[in-house]
PDB file of C-alpha atoms in Angstrom:
ATOM      1  CA  UNK A 115     124.868  11.697  72.196  1.00 44.00           C
ATOM      2  CA  UNK A 116     127.880  11.559  74.472  1.00 55.00           C
ATOM      3  CA  UNK A 117     130.844  11.558  72.074  1.00 83.00           C
ATOM      4  CA  UNK A 118     132.029  13.730  69.248  1.00 91.00           C
ATOM      5  CA  UNK A 119     131.417  12.655  65.666  1.00 95.00           C
ATOM      6  CA  UNK A 120     133.451  13.911  62.709  1.00 97.00           C
ATOM      7  CA  UNK A 121     132.024  15.732  59.701  1.00 98.00           C
ATOM      8  CA  UNK A 122     133.563  17.789  56.900  1.00 98.00           C
ATOM      9  CA  UNK A 123     132.798  19.638  53.700  1.00 98.00           C
ATOM     10  CA  UNK A 124     134.768  18.607  50.606  1.00 97.00           C
ATOM     11  CA  UNK A 125     135.434  21.027  47.774  1.00 95.00           C
ATOM     12  CA  UNK A 126     138.128  22.716  45.732  1.00 94.00           C
ATOM     13  CA  UNK A 127     138.518  25.551  46.597  1.00 90.00           C
ATOM     14  CA  UNK A 128     136.972  25.302  50.054  1.00 93.00           C
ATOM     15  CA  UNK A 129     138.438  28.061  52.281  1.00 92.00           C
ATOM     16  CA  UNK A 130     135.351  30.258  51.696  1.00 87.00           C
ATOM     17  CA  UNK A 131     132.854  27.632  52.909  1.00 90.00           C
ATOM     18  CA  UNK A 132     130.492  28.670  55.699  1.00 93.00           C
ATOM     19  CA  UNK A 133     129.402  25.064  56.353  1.00 96.00           C
ATOM     20  CA  UNK A 134     131.578  24.625  59.480  1.00 97.00           C
ATOM     21  CA  UNK A 135     130.076  27.770  61.038  1.00 97.00           C
ATOM     22  CA  UNK A 136     126.519  26.745  60.138  1.00 98.00           C
ATOM     23  CA  UNK A 137     126.812  23.214  61.515  1.00 98.00           C
ATOM     24  CA  UNK A 138     128.518  24.485  64.655  1.00 97.00           C
ATOM     25  CA  UNK A 139     125.563  26.824  65.272  1.00 98.00           C
ATOM     26  CA  UNK A 140     123.108  23.969  64.623  1.00 98.00           C
ATOM     27  CA  UNK A 141     125.019  21.744  67.052  1.00 97.00           C
ATOM     28  CA  UNK A 142     124.976  24.419  69.763  1.00 97.00           C
ATOM     29  CA  UNK A 143     121.198  24.699  69.329  1.00 96.00           C
ATOM     30  CA  UNK A 144     120.707  20.939  69.527  1.00 95.00           C
ATOM     31  CA  UNK A 145     123.228  19.975  72.193  1.00 95.00           C
ATOM     32  CA  UNK A 146     124.974  17.659  69.722  1.00 95.00           C
ATOM     33  CA  UNK A 147     128.729  17.163  69.911  1.00 95.00           C
ATOM     34  CA  UNK A 148     130.577  17.280  66.598  1.00 96.00           C
ATOM     35  CA  UNK A 149     133.788  18.232  64.872  1.00 96.00           C
ATOM     36  CA  UNK A 150     133.296  19.829  61.450  1.00 98.00           C
ATOM     37  CA  UNK A 151     136.143  20.868  59.141  1.00 97.00           C
ATOM     38  CA  UNK A 152     136.871  22.035  55.612  1.00 97.00           C
ATOM     39  CA  UNK A 153     138.794  19.566  53.435  1.00 97.00           C
ATOM     40  CA  UNK A 154     140.223  20.531  50.067  1.00 97.00           C
ATOM     41  CA  UNK A 155     140.571  17.394  47.969  1.00 96.00           C
ATOM     42  CA  UNK A 156     142.831  17.426  44.915  1.00 96.00           C
ATOM     43  CA  UNK A 157     140.623  17.595  41.836  1.00 95.00           C
ATOM     44  CA  UNK A 158     142.008  14.333  40.447  1.00 96.00           C
ATOM     45  CA  UNK A 159     141.936  12.419  43.768  1.00 97.00           C
ATOM     46  CA  UNK A 160     138.575  13.318  45.305  1.00 98.00           C
ATOM     47  CA  UNK A 161     137.303   9.730  45.408  1.00 97.00           C
ATOM     48  CA  UNK A 162     140.402   8.481  47.246  1.00 97.00           C
ATOM     49  CA  UNK A 163     140.211  11.327  49.774  1.00 97.00           C
ATOM     50  CA  UNK A 164     136.511  10.746  50.491  1.00 97.00           C
ATOM     51  CA  UNK A 165     136.968   7.001  50.976  1.00 96.00           C
ATOM     52  CA  UNK A 166     139.944   7.578  53.277  1.00 97.00           C
ATOM     53  CA  UNK A 167     137.943  10.104  55.293  1.00 98.00           C
ATOM     54  CA  UNK A 168     135.151   7.636  56.002  1.00 98.00           C
ATOM     55  CA  UNK A 169     137.611   4.817  56.679  1.00 96.00           C
ATOM     56  CA  UNK A 170     139.055   7.025  59.422  1.00 96.00           C
ATOM     57  CA  UNK A 171     135.734   6.824  61.286  1.00 96.00           C
ATOM     58  CA  UNK A 172     133.898   9.920  60.052  1.00 98.00           C
ATOM     59  CA  UNK A 173     130.101   9.984  60.262  1.00 98.00           C
ATOM     60  CA  UNK A 174     129.180  12.269  57.377  1.00 98.00           C
ATOM     61  CA  UNK A 175     130.303  14.763  54.759  1.00 98.00           C
ATOM     62  CA  UNK A 176     128.996  17.602  52.676  1.00 97.00           C
ATOM     63  CA  UNK A 177     130.098  17.828  49.061  1.00 96.00           C
ATOM     64  CA  UNK A 178     130.397  21.057  47.120  1.00 91.00           C
ATOM     65  CA  UNK A 179     131.816  22.146  43.758  1.00 85.00           C
ATOM     66  CA  UNK A 180     133.331  20.599  41.749  1.00 89.00           C
ATOM     67  CA  UNK A 181     132.629  17.165  43.231  1.00 93.00           C
ATOM     68  CA  UNK A 182     128.835  16.783  43.525  1.00 92.00           C
ATOM     69  CA  UNK A 183     128.396  14.678  40.392  1.00 90.00           C
ATOM     70  CA  UNK A 184     131.433  12.517  41.103  1.00 94.00           C
ATOM     71  CA  UNK A 185     130.165  11.784  44.624  1.00 96.00           C
ATOM     72  CA  UNK A 186     127.273   9.872  43.027  1.00 94.00           C
ATOM     73  CA  UNK A 187     129.737   7.197  41.962  1.00 93.00           C
ATOM     74  CA  UNK A 188     131.534   7.003  45.318  1.00 94.00           C
ATOM     75  CA  UNK A 189     128.484   6.253  47.466  1.00 98.00           C
ATOM     76  CA  UNK A 190     126.824   2.841  47.717  1.00 98.00           C
ATOM     77  CA  UNK A 191     123.219   4.062  47.485  1.00 98.00           C
ATOM     78  CA  UNK A 192     121.356   7.231  46.503  1.00 98.00           C
ATOM     79  CA  UNK A 193     118.148   8.926  47.578  1.00 97.00           C
ATOM     80  CA  UNK A 194     115.634   9.318  44.742  1.00 93.00           C
ATOM     81  CA  UNK A 195     116.287  13.072  44.578  1.00 91.00           C
ATOM     82  CA  UNK A 196     120.067  12.583  44.379  1.00 93.00           C
ATOM     83  CA  UNK A 197     119.618   9.967  41.649  1.00 93.00           C
ATOM     84  CA  UNK A 198     117.295  12.321  39.734  1.00 89.00           C
ATOM     85  CA  UNK A 199     119.713  15.241  40.062  1.00 89.00           C
ATOM     86  CA  UNK A 200     122.775  13.063  39.336  1.00 90.00           C
ATOM     87  CA  UNK A 201     124.454  15.026  42.136  1.00 89.00           C
ATOM     88  CA  UNK A 202     125.205  14.457  45.840  1.00 94.00           C
ATOM     89  CA  UNK A 203     125.806  17.209  48.387  1.00 95.00           C
ATOM     90  CA  UNK A 204     125.544  15.149  51.589  1.00 98.00           C
ATOM     91  CA  UNK A 205     126.882  11.692  52.478  1.00 98.00           C
ATOM     92  CA  UNK A 206     125.978   9.646  55.543  1.00 98.00           C
ATOM     93  CA  UNK A 207     127.799   6.586  56.803  1.00 98.00           C
ATOM     94  CA  UNK A 208     125.110   4.032  57.570  1.00 98.00           C
ATOM     95  CA  UNK A 209     125.087   1.531  60.448  1.00 96.00           C
ATOM     96  CA  UNK A 210     126.319  -1.232  58.118  1.00 97.00           C
ATOM     97  CA  UNK A 211     129.261   0.900  56.979  1.00 97.00           C
ATOM     98  CA  UNK A 212     127.881   1.724  53.533  1.00 98.00           C
ATOM     99  CA  UNK A 213     127.726   5.286  52.238  1.00 98.00           C
ATOM    100  CA  UNK A 214     124.344   6.892  51.460  1.00 98.00           C
ATOM    101  CA  UNK A 215     124.189   9.949  49.211  1.00 98.00           C
ATOM    102  CA  UNK A 216     121.452  12.579  49.229  1.00 97.00           C
ATOM    103  CA  UNK A 217     120.881  15.969  47.615  1.00 95.00           C
ATOM    104  CA  UNK A 218     119.366  18.673  49.830  1.00 96.00           C
ATOM    105  CA  UNK A 219     119.974  21.605  47.467  1.00 94.00           C
ATOM    106  CA  UNK A 220     116.492  21.523  45.948  1.00 94.00           C
ATOM    107  CA  UNK A 221     114.598  21.129  49.204  1.00 96.00           C
ATOM    108  CA  UNK A 222     116.894  23.794  50.714  1.00 97.00           C
ATOM    109  CA  UNK A 223     115.941  26.225  47.945  1.00 97.00           C
ATOM    110  CA  UNK A 224     112.243  25.402  48.257  1.00 97.00           C
ATOM    111  CA  UNK A 225     112.344  25.830  52.055  1.00 97.00           C
ATOM    112  CA  UNK A 226     113.973  29.255  51.717  1.00 97.00           C
ATOM    113  CA  UNK A 227     111.540  30.353  49.000  1.00 98.00           C
ATOM    114  CA  UNK A 228     108.623  29.322  51.233  1.00 97.00           C
ATOM    115  CA  UNK A 229     110.076  31.054  54.302  1.00 95.00           C
ATOM    116  CA  UNK A 230     110.427  34.281  52.310  1.00 96.00           C
ATOM    117  CA  UNK A 231     106.949  34.066  50.743  1.00 97.00           C
ATOM    118  CA  UNK A 232     108.412  33.875  47.252  1.00 98.00           C
ATOM    119  CA  UNK A 233     106.657  30.803  45.865  1.00 98.00           C
ATOM    120  CA  UNK A 234     103.170  29.346  45.447  1.00 97.00           C
ATOM    121  CA  UNK A 235     101.990  26.148  43.750  1.00 97.00           C
ATOM    122  CA  UNK A 236     101.103  26.979  40.172  1.00 98.00           C
ATOM    123  CA  UNK A 237     103.747  29.696  39.835  1.00 98.00           C
ATOM    124  CA  UNK A 238     105.413  30.147  36.465  1.00 98.00           C
ATOM    125  CA  UNK A 239     109.142  30.041  37.188  1.00 98.00           C
ATOM    126  CA  UNK A 240     112.096  31.046  35.011  1.00 98.00           C
ATOM    127  CA  UNK A 241     115.237  29.107  35.951  1.00 98.00           C
ATOM    128  CA  UNK A 242     118.321  30.814  34.554  1.00 98.00           C
ATOM    129  CA  UNK A 243     121.247  28.418  34.109  1.00 95.00           C
ATOM    130  CA  UNK A 244     121.627  24.753  33.219  1.00 93.00           C
ATOM    131  CA  UNK A 245     124.592  23.606  35.310  1.00 86.00           C
ATOM    132  CA  UNK A 246     124.741  21.559  38.483  1.00 81.00           C
ATOM    133  CA  UNK A 247     123.047  24.228  40.606  1.00 85.00           C
ATOM    134  CA  UNK A 248     120.025  24.280  38.300  1.00 91.00           C
ATOM    135  CA  UNK A 249     119.874  20.497  37.948  1.00 89.00           C
ATOM    136  CA  UNK A 250     119.726  20.001  41.709  1.00 89.00           C
ATOM    137  CA  UNK A 251     116.619  22.164  42.237  1.00 93.00           C
ATOM    138  CA  UNK A 252     114.330  21.270  39.318  1.00 95.00           C
ATOM    139  CA  UNK A 253     112.615  18.183  40.735  1.00 93.00           C
ATOM    140  CA  UNK A 254     111.459  19.837  44.012  1.00 94.00           C
ATOM    141  CA  UNK A 255     110.127  22.868  42.106  1.00 96.00           C
ATOM    142  CA  UNK A 256     108.152  20.655  39.730  1.00 96.00           C
ATOM    143  CA  UNK A 257     106.897  18.464  42.591  1.00 95.00           C
ATOM    144  CA  UNK A 258     105.675  21.625  44.361  1.00 97.00           C
ATOM    145  CA  UNK A 259     103.438  22.341  41.380  1.00 98.00           C
ATOM    146  CA  UNK A 260     105.359  25.034  39.532  1.00 98.00           C
ATOM    147  CA  UNK A 261     105.773  25.177  35.775  1.00 98.00           C
ATOM    148  CA  UNK A 262     109.365  25.811  34.679  1.00 98.00           C
ATOM    149  CA  UNK A 263     111.085  27.491  31.777  1.00 98.00           C
ATOM    150  CA  UNK A 264     114.828  26.803  31.694  1.00 98.00           C
ATOM    151  CA  UNK A 265     117.036  29.243  29.820  1.00 98.00           C
ATOM    152  CA  UNK A 266     120.773  29.263  29.387  1.00 96.00           C
ATOM    153  CA  UNK A 267     123.487  30.965  27.386  1.00 93.00           C
ATOM    154  CA  UNK A 268     123.979  27.593  25.645  1.00 94.00           C
ATOM    155  CA  UNK A 269     120.478  26.430  24.687  1.00 96.00           C
ATOM    156  CA  UNK A 270     121.534  22.799  24.177  1.00 97.00           C
ATOM    157  CA  UNK A 271     122.205  22.410  27.904  1.00 96.00           C
ATOM    158  CA  UNK A 272     118.814  23.862  28.824  1.00 97.00           C
ATOM    159  CA  UNK A 273     117.093  21.526  26.363  1.00 98.00           C
ATOM    160  CA  UNK A 274     118.910  18.517  27.816  1.00 96.00           C
ATOM    161  CA  UNK A 275     117.730  19.445  31.326  1.00 95.00           C
ATOM    162  CA  UNK A 276     114.151  19.982  30.193  1.00 97.00           C
ATOM    163  CA  UNK A 277     114.185  16.631  28.433  1.00 97.00           C
ATOM    164  CA  UNK A 278     115.674  14.858  31.468  1.00 94.00           C
ATOM    165  CA  UNK A 279     112.939  16.149  33.790  1.00 95.00           C
ATOM    166  CA  UNK A 280     110.071  16.113  31.262  1.00 96.00           C
ATOM    167  CA  UNK A 281     108.230  13.288  33.042  1.00 95.00           C
ATOM    168  CA  UNK A 282     108.433  15.093  36.405  1.00 94.00           C
ATOM    169  CA  UNK A 283     106.165  17.995  35.478  1.00 97.00           C
ATOM    170  CA  UNK A 284     105.634  20.995  33.204  1.00 98.00           C
ATOM    171  CA  UNK A 285     109.102  22.045  32.003  1.00 98.00           C
ATOM    172  CA  UNK A 286     110.557  23.310  28.752  1.00 97.00           C
ATOM    173  CA  UNK A 287     113.586  25.214  27.484  1.00 98.00           C
ATOM    174  CA  UNK A 288     113.680  28.582  25.735  1.00 97.00           C
ATOM    175  CA  UNK A 289     116.580  30.627  24.374  1.00 96.00           C
ATOM    176  CA  UNK A 290     117.275  33.879  26.207  1.00 94.00           C
ATOM    177  CA  UNK A 291     116.442  35.758  23.004  1.00 91.00           C
ATOM    178  CA  UNK A 292     112.878  34.363  23.042  1.00 94.00           C
ATOM    179  CA  UNK A 293     111.931  35.533  26.545  1.00 96.00           C
ATOM    180  CA  UNK A 294     110.823  39.066  25.648  1.00 93.00           C
ATOM    181  CA  UNK A 295     107.122  38.217  25.417  1.00 91.00           C
ATOM    182  CA  UNK A 296     107.094  35.859  28.439  1.00 95.00           C
ATOM    183  CA  UNK A 297     105.744  36.586  31.937  1.00 96.00           C
ATOM    184  CA  UNK A 298     106.851  34.933  35.165  1.00 98.00           C
ATOM    185  CA  UNK A 299     105.935  34.937  38.847  1.00 98.00           C
ATOM    186  CA  UNK A 300     109.435  34.015  40.011  1.00 98.00           C
ATOM    187  CA  UNK A 301     112.880  34.256  38.395  1.00 98.00           C
ATOM    188  CA  UNK A 302     115.732  32.209  39.880  1.00 98.00           C
ATOM    189  CA  UNK A 303     119.338  32.882  38.908  1.00 97.00           C
ATOM    190  CA  UNK A 304     121.203  29.566  39.102  1.00 95.00           C
ATOM    191  CA  UNK A 305     124.239  30.777  37.142  1.00 92.00           C
ATOM    192  CA  UNK A 306     127.663  31.617  38.566  1.00 86.00           C
ATOM    193  CA  UNK A 307     127.630  35.044  36.895  1.00 88.00           C
ATOM    194  CA  UNK A 308     127.679  36.872  40.240  1.00 87.00           C
ATOM    195  CA  UNK A 309     131.053  35.339  41.111  1.00 80.00           C
ATOM    196  CA  UNK A 310     132.530  37.429  38.303  1.00 86.00           C
ATOM    197  CA  UNK A 311     130.423  40.532  38.944  1.00 91.00           C
ATOM    198  CA  UNK A 312     128.220  39.844  35.917  1.00 93.00           C
ATOM    199  CA  UNK A 313     124.506  39.303  35.317  1.00 95.00           C
ATOM    200  CA  UNK A 314     122.714  36.884  32.968  1.00 95.00           C
ATOM    201  CA  UNK A 315     121.731  38.313  29.586  1.00 93.00           C
ATOM    202  CA  UNK A 316     117.985  38.657  30.184  1.00 96.00           C
ATOM    203  CA  UNK A 317     115.470  41.095  28.676  1.00 96.00           C
ATOM    204  CA  UNK A 318     114.681  43.929  31.149  1.00 96.00           C
ATOM    205  CA  UNK A 319     110.994  43.534  30.190  1.00 95.00           C
ATOM    206  CA  UNK A 320     110.881  40.365  32.328  1.00 97.00           C
ATOM    207  CA  UNK A 321     111.189  42.362  35.539  1.00 97.00           C
ATOM    208  CA  UNK A 322     108.446  44.372  37.202  1.00 96.00           C
ATOM    209  CA  UNK A 323     107.100  45.037  40.695  1.00 97.00           C
ATOM    210  CA  UNK A 324     105.117  41.789  40.702  1.00 96.00           C
ATOM    211  CA  UNK A 325     107.979  39.441  39.766  1.00 98.00           C
ATOM    212  CA  UNK A 326     109.815  37.824  42.669  1.00 98.00           C
ATOM    213  CA  UNK A 327     113.583  37.535  42.089  1.00 98.00           C
ATOM    214  CA  UNK A 328     115.961  35.062  43.720  1.00 98.00           C
ATOM    215  CA  UNK A 329     119.715  34.621  43.298  1.00 97.00           C
ATOM    216  CA  UNK A 330     121.259  31.347  44.471  1.00 95.00           C
ATOM    217  CA  UNK A 331     124.534  33.292  44.837  1.00 91.00           C
ATOM    218  CA  UNK A 332     125.043  35.493  47.907  1.00 90.00           C
ATOM    219  CA  UNK A 333     127.245  38.400  48.979  1.00 87.00           C
ATOM    220  CA  UNK A 334     127.326  40.797  51.964  1.00 87.00           C
ATOM    221  CA  UNK A 335     125.736  43.380  49.636  1.00 91.00           C
ATOM    222  CA  UNK A 336     123.026  42.745  46.995  1.00 94.00           C
ATOM    223  CA  UNK A 337     124.357  40.509  44.214  1.00 95.00           C
ATOM    224  CA  UNK A 338     124.834  41.997  40.713  1.00 97.00           C
ATOM    225  CA  UNK A 339     121.718  40.135  39.521  1.00 97.00           C
ATOM    226  CA  UNK A 340     119.558  41.430  42.374  1.00 98.00           C
ATOM    227  CA  UNK A 341     120.888  44.969  41.932  1.00 97.00           C
ATOM    228  CA  UNK A 342     119.836  44.760  38.280  1.00 98.00           C
ATOM    229  CA  UNK A 343     116.392  43.400  39.223  1.00 98.00           C
ATOM    230  CA  UNK A 344     115.873  46.275  41.670  1.00 98.00           C
ATOM    231  CA  UNK A 345     116.867  48.774  38.978  1.00 97.00           C
ATOM    232  CA  UNK A 346     114.222  47.261  36.690  1.00 97.00           C
ATOM    233  CA  UNK A 347     111.534  47.752  39.366  1.00 97.00           C
ATOM    234  CA  UNK A 348     111.456  44.462  41.286  1.00 97.00           C
ATOM    235  CA  UNK A 349     110.187  44.822  44.863  1.00 96.00           C
ATOM    236  CA  UNK A 350     110.955  41.359  46.244  1.00 97.00           C
ATOM    237  CA  UNK A 351     114.598  40.282  45.882  1.00 98.00           C
ATOM    238  CA  UNK A 352     116.320  37.595  47.996  1.00 97.00           C
ATOM    239  CA  UNK A 353     119.805  36.058  47.793  1.00 96.00           C
ATOM    240  CA  UNK A 354     120.905  32.475  48.407  1.00 96.00           C
ATOM    241  CA  UNK A 355     122.246  32.716  51.961  1.00 96.00           C
ATOM    242  CA  UNK A 356     119.022  31.221  53.308  1.00 97.00           C
ATOM    243  CA  UNK A 357     119.222  28.366  50.792  1.00 97.00           C
ATOM    244  CA  UNK A 358     122.732  27.604  52.044  1.00 96.00           C
ATOM    245  CA  UNK A 359     121.465  27.394  55.632  1.00 98.00           C
ATOM    246  CA  UNK A 360     118.363  25.382  54.701  1.00 98.00           C
ATOM    247  CA  UNK A 361     120.241  22.780  52.650  1.00 97.00           C
ATOM    248  CA  UNK A 362     122.599  22.415  55.622  1.00 98.00           C
ATOM    249  CA  UNK A 363     119.626  22.028  57.970  1.00 98.00           C
ATOM    250  CA  UNK A 364     118.228  19.166  55.897  1.00 98.00           C
ATOM    251  CA  UNK A 365     121.693  17.551  55.868  1.00 98.00           C
ATOM    252  CA  UNK A 366     121.927  17.977  59.660  1.00 98.00           C
ATOM    253  CA  UNK A 367     118.539  16.290  59.991  1.00 98.00           C
ATOM    254  CA  UNK A 368     119.715  13.364  57.857  1.00 98.00           C
ATOM    255  CA  UNK A 369     122.760  12.862  60.057  1.00 98.00           C
ATOM    256  CA  UNK A 370     121.278  13.473  63.509  1.00 97.00           C
ATOM    257  CA  UNK A 371     117.501  13.060  63.233  1.00 97.00           C
ATOM    258  CA  UNK A 372     117.051  16.656  64.447  1.00 97.00           C
ATOM    259  CA  UNK A 373     115.729  19.519  62.301  1.00 97.00           C
ATOM    260  CA  UNK A 374     117.478  22.690  63.549  1.00 98.00           C
ATOM    261  CA  UNK A 375     116.023  26.189  63.575  1.00 97.00           C
ATOM    262  CA  UNK A 376     117.253  28.112  60.561  1.00 97.00           C
ATOM    263  CA  UNK A 377     116.090  31.671  61.245  1.00 96.00           C
ATOM    264  CA  UNK A 378     118.524  32.418  64.119  1.00 97.00           C
ATOM    265  CA  UNK A 379     121.406  30.971  62.089  1.00 98.00           C
ATOM    266  CA  UNK A 380     120.539  33.071  59.026  1.00 96.00           C
ATOM    267  CA  UNK A 381     120.352  36.166  61.261  1.00 95.00           C
ATOM    268  CA  UNK A 382     123.711  35.344  62.845  1.00 96.00           C
ATOM    269  CA  UNK A 383     125.421  34.829  59.484  1.00 95.00           C
ATOM    270  CA  UNK A 384     124.070  38.142  58.200  1.00 91.00           C
ATOM    271  CA  UNK A 385     125.454  39.894  61.281  1.00 92.00           C
ATOM    272  CA  UNK A 386     128.858  38.240  60.776  1.00 91.00           C
ATOM    273  CA  UNK A 387     128.780  39.127  57.094  1.00 82.00           C
ATOM    274  CA  UNK A 388     128.375  42.800  57.913  1.00 71.00           C
ATOM    275  CA  UNK A 389     131.090  42.927  60.584  1.00 66.00           C
TER     276      UNK A 389
END
């Protein structure tokens, strides 16, 4: 590829996004020329901003909160996983000028879980949260052969998710108050509690040395949820930085037809986090 192509991540707020750094590192690995920027779209004008961006000649975009669901309506076609999740986190401008929307959050999570030895087919998984982050990862987990329990502070939302994905595999909803007697192989925190320094209201009896714990949130230090899991005796705790890099890698592959190496990028981001 001999000329630069333009890419961006859309969100509000967006200044914190590490996507430009990640895609720059991928491009350096691959010898691909690109410009990648952060764009903060006004909450009430996202659709106009995205259309204008692609009309200016851009090749692709990532979409983050709070626009993933709205991006479904902007694009001309959806991948099956984006349609199932009702959320888009990557858009590609096709050769005919139409916009194609995909969702790489679920496959990004699954890739990171596999790389860290946290998941096996047949695992019993507790998914904590019923918002967009949870919705985007359910189908790949079910397709991998896991059985899922979804729990949420508001049970109605968990029940709606379980119902939506009921034909995809073994999934059901339970209230947090009914988890005391349950046992899981893997617990995934898909809530935004860590943003506020909080943890989900889960029974401590869920956690032991054999339960693998994953937080889709990430910080330079262990997240509040992972600190709590460690205090309860969990041995294997991983945050969501790897998921961020993996979902970006799958987006990069969609745009360029090249699957980048994730491990050196994850290492580099961890080093930069600590500096």
